[in-house]
């Protein structure tokens, strides 16, 4: 079987577990909740969310998710609990990120993904709508188009002790307790050099446990 170009986002498993536990936690399965919303709930999606919270005691996240899933089929978002649907959407996310004026940045993105995967078999590449995180145990790096002419490689260096070169721009992430604390700007594939490789590898190694 061919290796998937991307990997299933950890969030998919979280949603699967949430769906599996709905009956035990709320007394209804997902299908039962959807049937209730469609037959007895308000027609407006915002009103449905408030109705699910006020009348049925669901939390904000659960109410939002069920209200979205209750939309007509053509209007529903990508299924967040189905790996195949996620992987199809993941490829489309990347295509959109590097289309139009940003199309010339695609080789930079592809080079970073190739480098990231070369660090170890445990690296997972899990695109989101605006960024592409690289996971080991957690996110250790992320790739995103910073502008139409620049790709930003974010790095999780919160555990690093010692001085950092000026090329690593502080994102303010450490103070905000974000995973990504620094970034490197790339304008072309040639910017994927030995120094960048070194710091991406350090971020990967810092996420070993």
PDB file of C-alpha atoms in Angstrom:
ATOM      1  CA  UNK A   1       0.000   0.000   0.000  1.00  0.00           C
ATOM      2  CA  UNK A   2       1.345   3.454  -0.876  1.00  0.00           C
ATOM      3  CA  UNK A   3       2.437   5.694   1.964  1.00  0.00           C
ATOM      4  CA  UNK A   4      -0.015   8.526   2.591  1.00  0.00           C
ATOM      5  CA  UNK A   5       1.331  11.925   1.659  1.00  0.00           C
ATOM      6  CA  UNK A   6      -0.015  13.349   4.905  1.00  0.00           C
ATOM      7  CA  UNK A   7      -0.831  11.917   8.313  1.00  0.00           C
ATOM      8  CA  UNK A   8      -4.099  11.965  10.223  1.00  0.00           C
ATOM      9  CA  UNK A   9      -4.273  14.918  12.604  1.00  0.00           C
ATOM     10  CA  UNK A  10      -4.360  13.944  16.324  1.00  0.00           C
ATOM     11  CA  UNK A  11      -7.541  15.990  16.613  1.00  0.00           C
ATOM     12  CA  UNK A  12      -9.382  13.406  14.499  1.00  0.00           C
ATOM     13  CA  UNK A  13      -8.823  10.734  17.181  1.00  0.00           C
ATOM     14  CA  UNK A  14      -9.984  13.174  19.859  1.00  0.00           C
ATOM     15  CA  UNK A  15     -13.241  13.792  18.004  1.00  0.00           C
ATOM     16  CA  UNK A  16     -13.702  10.052  17.402  1.00  0.00           C
ATOM     17  CA  UNK A  17     -13.351   9.426  21.137  1.00  0.00           C
ATOM     18  CA  UNK A  18     -15.793  12.254  21.896  1.00  0.00           C
ATOM     19  CA  UNK A  19     -18.376  10.842  19.486  1.00  0.00           C
ATOM     20  CA  UNK A  20     -17.927   7.328  20.896  1.00  0.00           C
ATOM     21  CA  UNK A  21     -18.554   8.616  24.421  1.00  0.00           C
ATOM     22  CA  UNK A  22     -21.609  10.767  23.640  1.00  0.00           C
ATOM     23  CA  UNK A  23     -24.185   8.128  24.566  1.00  0.00           C
ATOM     24  CA  UNK A  24     -22.620   7.494  27.968  1.00  0.00           C
ATOM     25  CA  UNK A  25     -22.152  11.196  28.727  1.00  0.00           C
ATOM     26  CA  UNK A  26     -25.354  12.669  27.318  1.00  0.00           C
ATOM     27  CA  UNK A  27     -27.811   9.804  26.863  1.00  0.00           C
ATOM     28  CA  UNK A  28     -27.858  10.142  23.063  1.00  0.00           C
ATOM     29  CA  UNK A  29     -25.649   9.004  20.198  1.00  0.00           C
ATOM     30  CA  UNK A  30     -24.485  11.515  17.595  1.00  0.00           C
ATOM     31  CA  UNK A  31     -27.173  10.351  15.148  1.00  0.00           C
ATOM     32  CA  UNK A  32     -29.815  10.761  17.852  1.00  0.00           C
ATOM     33  CA  UNK A  33     -28.620  14.290  18.605  1.00  0.00           C
ATOM     34  CA  UNK A  34     -28.684  15.193  14.915  1.00  0.00           C
ATOM     35  CA  UNK A  35     -32.207  13.829  14.525  1.00  0.00           C
ATOM     36  CA  UNK A  36     -33.342  15.818  17.567  1.00  0.00           C
ATOM     37  CA  UNK A  37     -31.810  19.046  16.292  1.00  0.00           C
ATOM     38  CA  UNK A  38     -33.287  18.653  12.826  1.00  0.00           C
ATOM     39  CA  UNK A  39     -36.779  17.725  13.967  1.00  0.00           C
ATOM     40  CA  UNK A  40     -37.251  19.739  17.172  1.00  0.00           C
ATOM     41  CA  UNK A  41     -34.518  22.346  17.274  1.00  0.00           C
ATOM     42  CA  UNK A  42     -34.572  25.916  15.942  1.00  0.00           C
ATOM     43  CA  UNK A  43     -33.927  26.425  12.227  1.00  0.00           C
ATOM     44  CA  UNK A  44     -31.113  28.952  12.729  1.00  0.00           C
ATOM     45  CA  UNK A  45     -27.694  27.448  13.525  1.00  0.00           C
ATOM     46  CA  UNK A  46     -26.791  30.028  16.177  1.00  0.00           C
ATOM     47  CA  UNK A  47     -30.151  29.441  17.873  1.00  0.00           C
ATOM     48  CA  UNK A  48     -29.529  25.684  17.714  1.00  0.00           C
ATOM     49  CA  UNK A  49     -26.258  26.098  19.572  1.00  0.00           C
ATOM     50  CA  UNK A  50     -27.915  28.094  22.346  1.00  0.00           C
ATOM     51  CA  UNK A  51     -30.812  25.629  22.474  1.00  0.00           C
ATOM     52  CA  UNK A  52     -28.450  22.671  22.861  1.00  0.00           C
ATOM     53  CA  UNK A  53     -26.662  24.430  25.717  1.00  0.00           C
ATOM     54  CA  UNK A  54     -29.689  25.889  27.504  1.00  0.00           C
ATOM     55  CA  UNK A  55     -32.213  23.090  27.024  1.00  0.00           C
ATOM     56  CA  UNK A  56     -29.973  20.032  26.912  1.00  0.00           C
ATOM     57  CA  UNK A  57     -26.904  20.968  28.958  1.00  0.00           C
ATOM     58  CA  UNK A  58     -24.272  20.520  26.270  1.00  0.00           C
ATOM     59  CA  UNK A  59     -20.994  22.398  26.525  1.00  0.00           C
ATOM     60  CA  UNK A  60     -20.063  25.112  24.057  1.00  0.00           C
ATOM     61  CA  UNK A  61     -17.775  22.933  21.915  1.00  0.00           C
ATOM     62  CA  UNK A  62     -20.255  20.062  21.739  1.00  0.00           C
ATOM     63  CA  UNK A  63     -23.147  22.362  20.894  1.00  0.00           C
ATOM     64  CA  UNK A  64     -21.168  24.050  18.100  1.00  0.00           C
ATOM     65  CA  UNK A  65     -20.031  20.721  16.637  1.00  0.00           C
ATOM     66  CA  UNK A  66     -23.480  19.108  16.655  1.00  0.00           C
ATOM     67  CA  UNK A  67     -25.122  22.234  15.232  1.00  0.00           C
ATOM     68  CA  UNK A  68     -22.600  22.232  12.367  1.00  0.00           C
ATOM     69  CA  UNK A  69     -23.158  18.538  11.697  1.00  0.00           C
ATOM     70  CA  UNK A  70     -26.909  19.135  11.526  1.00  0.00           C
ATOM     71  CA  UNK A  71     -26.552  21.389   8.475  1.00  0.00           C
ATOM     72  CA  UNK A  72     -27.825  20.165   5.086  1.00  0.00           C
ATOM     73  CA  UNK A  73     -25.341  17.736   3.513  1.00  0.00           C
ATOM     74  CA  UNK A  74     -24.005  20.235   0.978  1.00  0.00           C
ATOM     75  CA  UNK A  75     -23.200  22.764   3.721  1.00  0.00           C
ATOM     76  CA  UNK A  76     -21.532  20.506   6.282  1.00  0.00           C
ATOM     77  CA  UNK A  77     -17.843  21.048   7.133  1.00  0.00           C
ATOM     78  CA  UNK A  78     -15.210  18.370   6.573  1.00  0.00           C
ATOM     79  CA  UNK A  79     -15.924  15.409   8.850  1.00  0.00           C
ATOM     80  CA  UNK A  80     -13.552  15.850  11.783  1.00  0.00           C
ATOM     81  CA  UNK A  81     -13.971  12.267  12.967  1.00  0.00           C
ATOM     82  CA  UNK A  82     -13.240  10.491   9.675  1.00  0.00           C
ATOM     83  CA  UNK A  83      -9.557   9.923   8.752  1.00  0.00           C
ATOM     84  CA  UNK A  84     -10.216   9.553   5.023  1.00  0.00           C
ATOM     85  CA  UNK A  85     -12.194  12.803   4.881  1.00  0.00           C
ATOM     86  CA  UNK A  86      -9.465  14.587   6.818  1.00  0.00           C
ATOM     87  CA  UNK A  87      -6.700  13.370   4.496  1.00  0.00           C
ATOM     88  CA  UNK A  88      -8.655  14.513   1.438  1.00  0.00           C
ATOM     89  CA  UNK A  89      -9.187  17.909   3.035  1.00  0.00           C
ATOM     90  CA  UNK A  90      -5.530  18.106   4.139  1.00  0.00           C
ATOM     91  CA  UNK A  91      -4.264  17.979   0.570  1.00  0.00           C
ATOM     92  CA  UNK A  92      -6.751  20.693  -0.408  1.00  0.00           C
ATOM     93  CA  UNK A  93      -5.635  22.884   2.510  1.00  0.00           C
ATOM     94  CA  UNK A  94      -2.060  22.832   1.224  1.00  0.00           C
ATOM     95  CA  UNK A  95      -3.113  23.511  -2.360  1.00  0.00           C
ATOM     96  CA  UNK A  96      -5.001  26.601  -1.205  1.00  0.00           C
ATOM     97  CA  UNK A  97      -2.121  27.821   0.964  1.00  0.00           C
ATOM     98  CA  UNK A  98       0.243  27.730  -2.016  1.00  0.00           C
ATOM     99  CA  UNK A  99      -1.967  28.887  -4.863  1.00  0.00           C
ATOM    100  CA  UNK A 100      -2.219  32.164  -6.757  1.00  0.00           C
ATOM    101  CA  UNK A 101       0.450  34.660  -5.746  1.00  0.00           C
ATOM    102  CA  UNK A 102       1.950  32.130  -3.327  1.00  0.00           C
ATOM    103  CA  UNK A 103       2.385  29.342  -5.883  1.00  0.00           C
ATOM    104  CA  UNK A 104       6.097  30.142  -6.252  1.00  0.00           C
ATOM    105  CA  UNK A 105       6.567  29.250  -2.567  1.00  0.00           C
ATOM    106  CA  UNK A 106       5.475  25.640  -3.046  1.00  0.00           C
ATOM    107  CA  UNK A 107       9.043  24.311  -3.588  1.00  0.00           C
ATOM    108  CA  UNK A 108      10.038  25.882  -0.255  1.00  0.00           C
ATOM    109  CA  UNK A 109       7.144  24.159   1.478  1.00  0.00           C
ATOM    110  CA  UNK A 110       7.864  20.806  -0.206  1.00  0.00           C
ATOM    111  CA  UNK A 111      11.541  21.063   0.751  1.00  0.00           C
ATOM    112  CA  UNK A 112      10.689  21.706   4.395  1.00  0.00           C
ATOM    113  CA  UNK A 113       8.285  18.761   4.516  1.00  0.00           C
ATOM    114  CA  UNK A 114      10.921  16.485   2.976  1.00  0.00           C
ATOM    115  CA  UNK A 115      13.498  17.680   5.505  1.00  0.00           C
ATOM    116  CA  UNK A 116      11.088  17.252   8.390  1.00  0.00           C
ATOM    117  CA  UNK A 117      10.227  13.682   7.413  1.00  0.00           C
ATOM    118  CA  UNK A 118      13.921  12.822   7.099  1.00  0.00           C
ATOM    119  CA  UNK A 119      14.400  13.425  10.830  1.00  0.00           C
ATOM    120  CA  UNK A 120      12.659  10.209  11.840  1.00  0.00           C
ATOM    121  CA  UNK A 121       9.924   7.731  11.040  1.00  0.00           C
ATOM    122  CA  UNK A 122       7.849   9.134  13.889  1.00  0.00           C
ATOM    123  CA  UNK A 123       7.390  12.534  12.198  1.00  0.00           C
ATOM    124  CA  UNK A 124       3.780  13.237  11.211  1.00  0.00           C
ATOM    125  CA  UNK A 125       2.732  15.979   8.795  1.00  0.00           C
ATOM    126  CA  UNK A 126      -0.839  17.081   9.568  1.00  0.00           C
ATOM    127  CA  UNK A 127      -2.093  20.075   7.549  1.00  0.00           C
ATOM    128  CA  UNK A 128      -4.621  22.533   8.921  1.00  0.00           C
ATOM    129  CA  UNK A 129      -6.377  25.255   6.934  1.00  0.00           C
ATOM    130  CA  UNK A 130      -3.655  27.915   7.369  1.00  0.00           C
ATOM    131  CA  UNK A 131      -0.603  26.063   8.718  1.00  0.00           C
ATOM    132  CA  UNK A 132       1.066  22.652   8.429  1.00  0.00           C
ATOM    133  CA  UNK A 133       2.242  21.365  11.826  1.00  0.00           C
ATOM    134  CA  UNK A 134       4.948  18.708  12.159  1.00  0.00           C
ATOM    135  CA  UNK A 135       4.416  16.339  15.061  1.00  0.00           C
ATOM    136  CA  UNK A 136       6.608  13.932  16.974  1.00  0.00           C
ATOM    137  CA  UNK A 137       4.974  13.582  20.383  1.00  0.00           C
ATOM    138  CA  UNK A 138       3.705  17.141  20.095  1.00  0.00           C
ATOM    139  CA  UNK A 139       4.062  19.886  17.500  1.00  0.00           C
ATOM    140  CA  UNK A 140       7.779  20.579  17.144  1.00  0.00           C
ATOM    141  CA  UNK A 141       7.560  22.757  14.036  1.00  0.00           C
ATOM    142  CA  UNK A 142       5.029  24.357  11.738  1.00  0.00           C
ATOM    143  CA  UNK A 143       5.125  25.656   8.182  1.00  0.00           C
ATOM    144  CA  UNK A 144       3.016  28.522   6.925  1.00  0.00           C
ATOM    145  CA  UNK A 145       3.136  31.127   4.165  1.00  0.00           C
ATOM    146  CA  UNK A 146       4.021  34.288   6.070  1.00  0.00           C
ATOM    147  CA  UNK A 147       3.462  36.559   3.064  1.00  0.00           C
ATOM    148  CA  UNK A 148       3.128  36.123  -0.692  1.00  0.00           C
ATOM    149  CA  UNK A 149       6.931  35.996  -0.907  1.00  0.00           C
ATOM    150  CA  UNK A 150       7.947  34.266   2.322  1.00  0.00           C
ATOM    151  CA  UNK A 151       7.442  30.985   4.169  1.00  0.00           C
ATOM    152  CA  UNK A 152       7.806  30.918   7.953  1.00  0.00           C
ATOM    153  CA  UNK A 153       9.167  27.829   9.668  1.00  0.00           C
ATOM    154  CA  UNK A 154       8.063  27.928  13.288  1.00  0.00           C
ATOM    155  CA  UNK A 155      10.065  25.963  15.859  1.00  0.00           C
ATOM    156  CA  UNK A 156       9.238  24.731  19.355  1.00  0.00           C
ATOM    157  CA  UNK A 157      12.404  25.701  21.225  1.00  0.00           C
ATOM    158  CA  UNK A 158      10.961  26.430  24.654  1.00  0.00           C
ATOM    159  CA  UNK A 159      13.157  23.740  26.256  1.00  0.00           C
ATOM    160  CA  UNK A 160      16.368  24.898  24.596  1.00  0.00           C
ATOM    161  CA  UNK A 161      19.069  26.198  26.912  1.00  0.00           C
ATOM    162  CA  UNK A 162      21.598  28.597  25.518  1.00  0.00           C
ATOM    163  CA  UNK A 163      21.927  31.397  23.022  1.00  0.00           C
ATOM    164  CA  UNK A 164      20.063  31.462  19.741  1.00  0.00           C
ATOM    165  CA  UNK A 165      21.278  33.036  16.492  1.00  0.00           C
ATOM    166  CA  UNK A 166      19.687  36.239  15.217  1.00  0.00           C
ATOM    167  CA  UNK A 167      18.133  34.318  12.345  1.00  0.00           C
ATOM    168  CA  UNK A 168      15.723  32.694  14.812  1.00  0.00           C
ATOM    169  CA  UNK A 169      13.064  35.338  15.361  1.00  0.00           C
ATOM    170  CA  UNK A 170      11.319  35.287  18.733  1.00  0.00           C
ATOM    171  CA  UNK A 171       7.564  34.859  18.208  1.00  0.00           C
ATOM    172  CA  UNK A 172       6.694  35.697  21.819  1.00  0.00           C
ATOM    173  CA  UNK A 173       5.413  32.147  22.107  1.00  0.00           C
ATOM    174  CA  UNK A 174       7.344  31.255  25.242  1.00  0.00           C
ATOM    175  CA  UNK A 175       5.806  34.117  27.210  1.00  0.00           C
ATOM    176  CA  UNK A 176       2.354  33.137  25.929  1.00  0.00           C
ATOM    177  CA  UNK A 177       3.019  29.438  26.656  1.00  0.00           C
ATOM    178  CA  UNK A 178       2.637  28.560  22.970  1.00  0.00           C
ATOM    179  CA  UNK A 179       4.487  25.572  21.530  1.00  0.00           C
ATOM    180  CA  UNK A 180       6.071  27.635  18.738  1.00  0.00           C
ATOM    181  CA  UNK A 181       8.607  30.066  20.212  1.00  0.00           C
ATOM    182  CA  UNK A 182      10.770  31.054  17.221  1.00  0.00           C
ATOM    183  CA  UNK A 183      10.576  31.222  13.446  1.00  0.00           C
ATOM    184  CA  UNK A 184      12.901  31.273  10.469  1.00  0.00           C
ATOM    185  CA  UNK A 185      11.941  33.191   7.338  1.00  0.00           C
ATOM    186  CA  UNK A 186      12.541  31.593   3.939  1.00  0.00           C
ATOM    187  CA  UNK A 187      12.232  33.316   0.573  1.00  0.00           C
ATOM    188  CA  UNK A 188      13.534  30.438  -1.554  1.00  0.00           C
ATOM    189  CA  UNK A 189      14.468  26.771  -1.343  1.00  0.00           C
ATOM    190  CA  UNK A 190      18.117  27.820  -1.024  1.00  0.00           C
ATOM    191  CA  UNK A 191      17.291  29.093   2.471  1.00  0.00           C
ATOM    192  CA  UNK A 192      16.902  25.464   3.587  1.00  0.00           C
ATOM    193  CA  UNK A 193      20.533  25.281   4.607  1.00  0.00           C
ATOM    194  CA  UNK A 194      22.709  23.606   7.248  1.00  0.00           C
ATOM    195  CA  UNK A 195      21.808  26.123   9.955  1.00  0.00           C
ATOM    196  CA  UNK A 196      18.069  25.690   9.424  1.00  0.00           C
ATOM    197  CA  UNK A 197      18.497  21.905   9.360  1.00  0.00           C
ATOM    198  CA  UNK A 198      20.373  22.070  12.658  1.00  0.00           C
ATOM    199  CA  UNK A 199      17.601  23.988  14.446  1.00  0.00           C
ATOM    200  CA  UNK A 200      14.790  21.899  13.007  1.00  0.00           C
ATOM    201  CA  UNK A 201      16.613  18.800  14.260  1.00  0.00           C
ATOM    202  CA  UNK A 202      17.041  20.385  17.703  1.00  0.00           C
ATOM    203  CA  UNK A 203      13.312  21.117  17.868  1.00  0.00           C
ATOM    204  CA  UNK A 204      12.615  17.498  16.888  1.00  0.00           C
ATOM    205  CA  UNK A 205      14.997  16.127  19.513  1.00  0.00           C
ATOM    206  CA  UNK A 206      13.545  18.372  22.235  1.00  0.00           C
ATOM    207  CA  UNK A 207      10.182  16.682  21.650  1.00  0.00           C
ATOM    208  CA  UNK A 208      11.518  13.192  22.350  1.00  0.00           C
ATOM    209  CA  UNK A 209       9.631  12.981  25.657  1.00  0.00           C
TER     210      UNK A 209
END
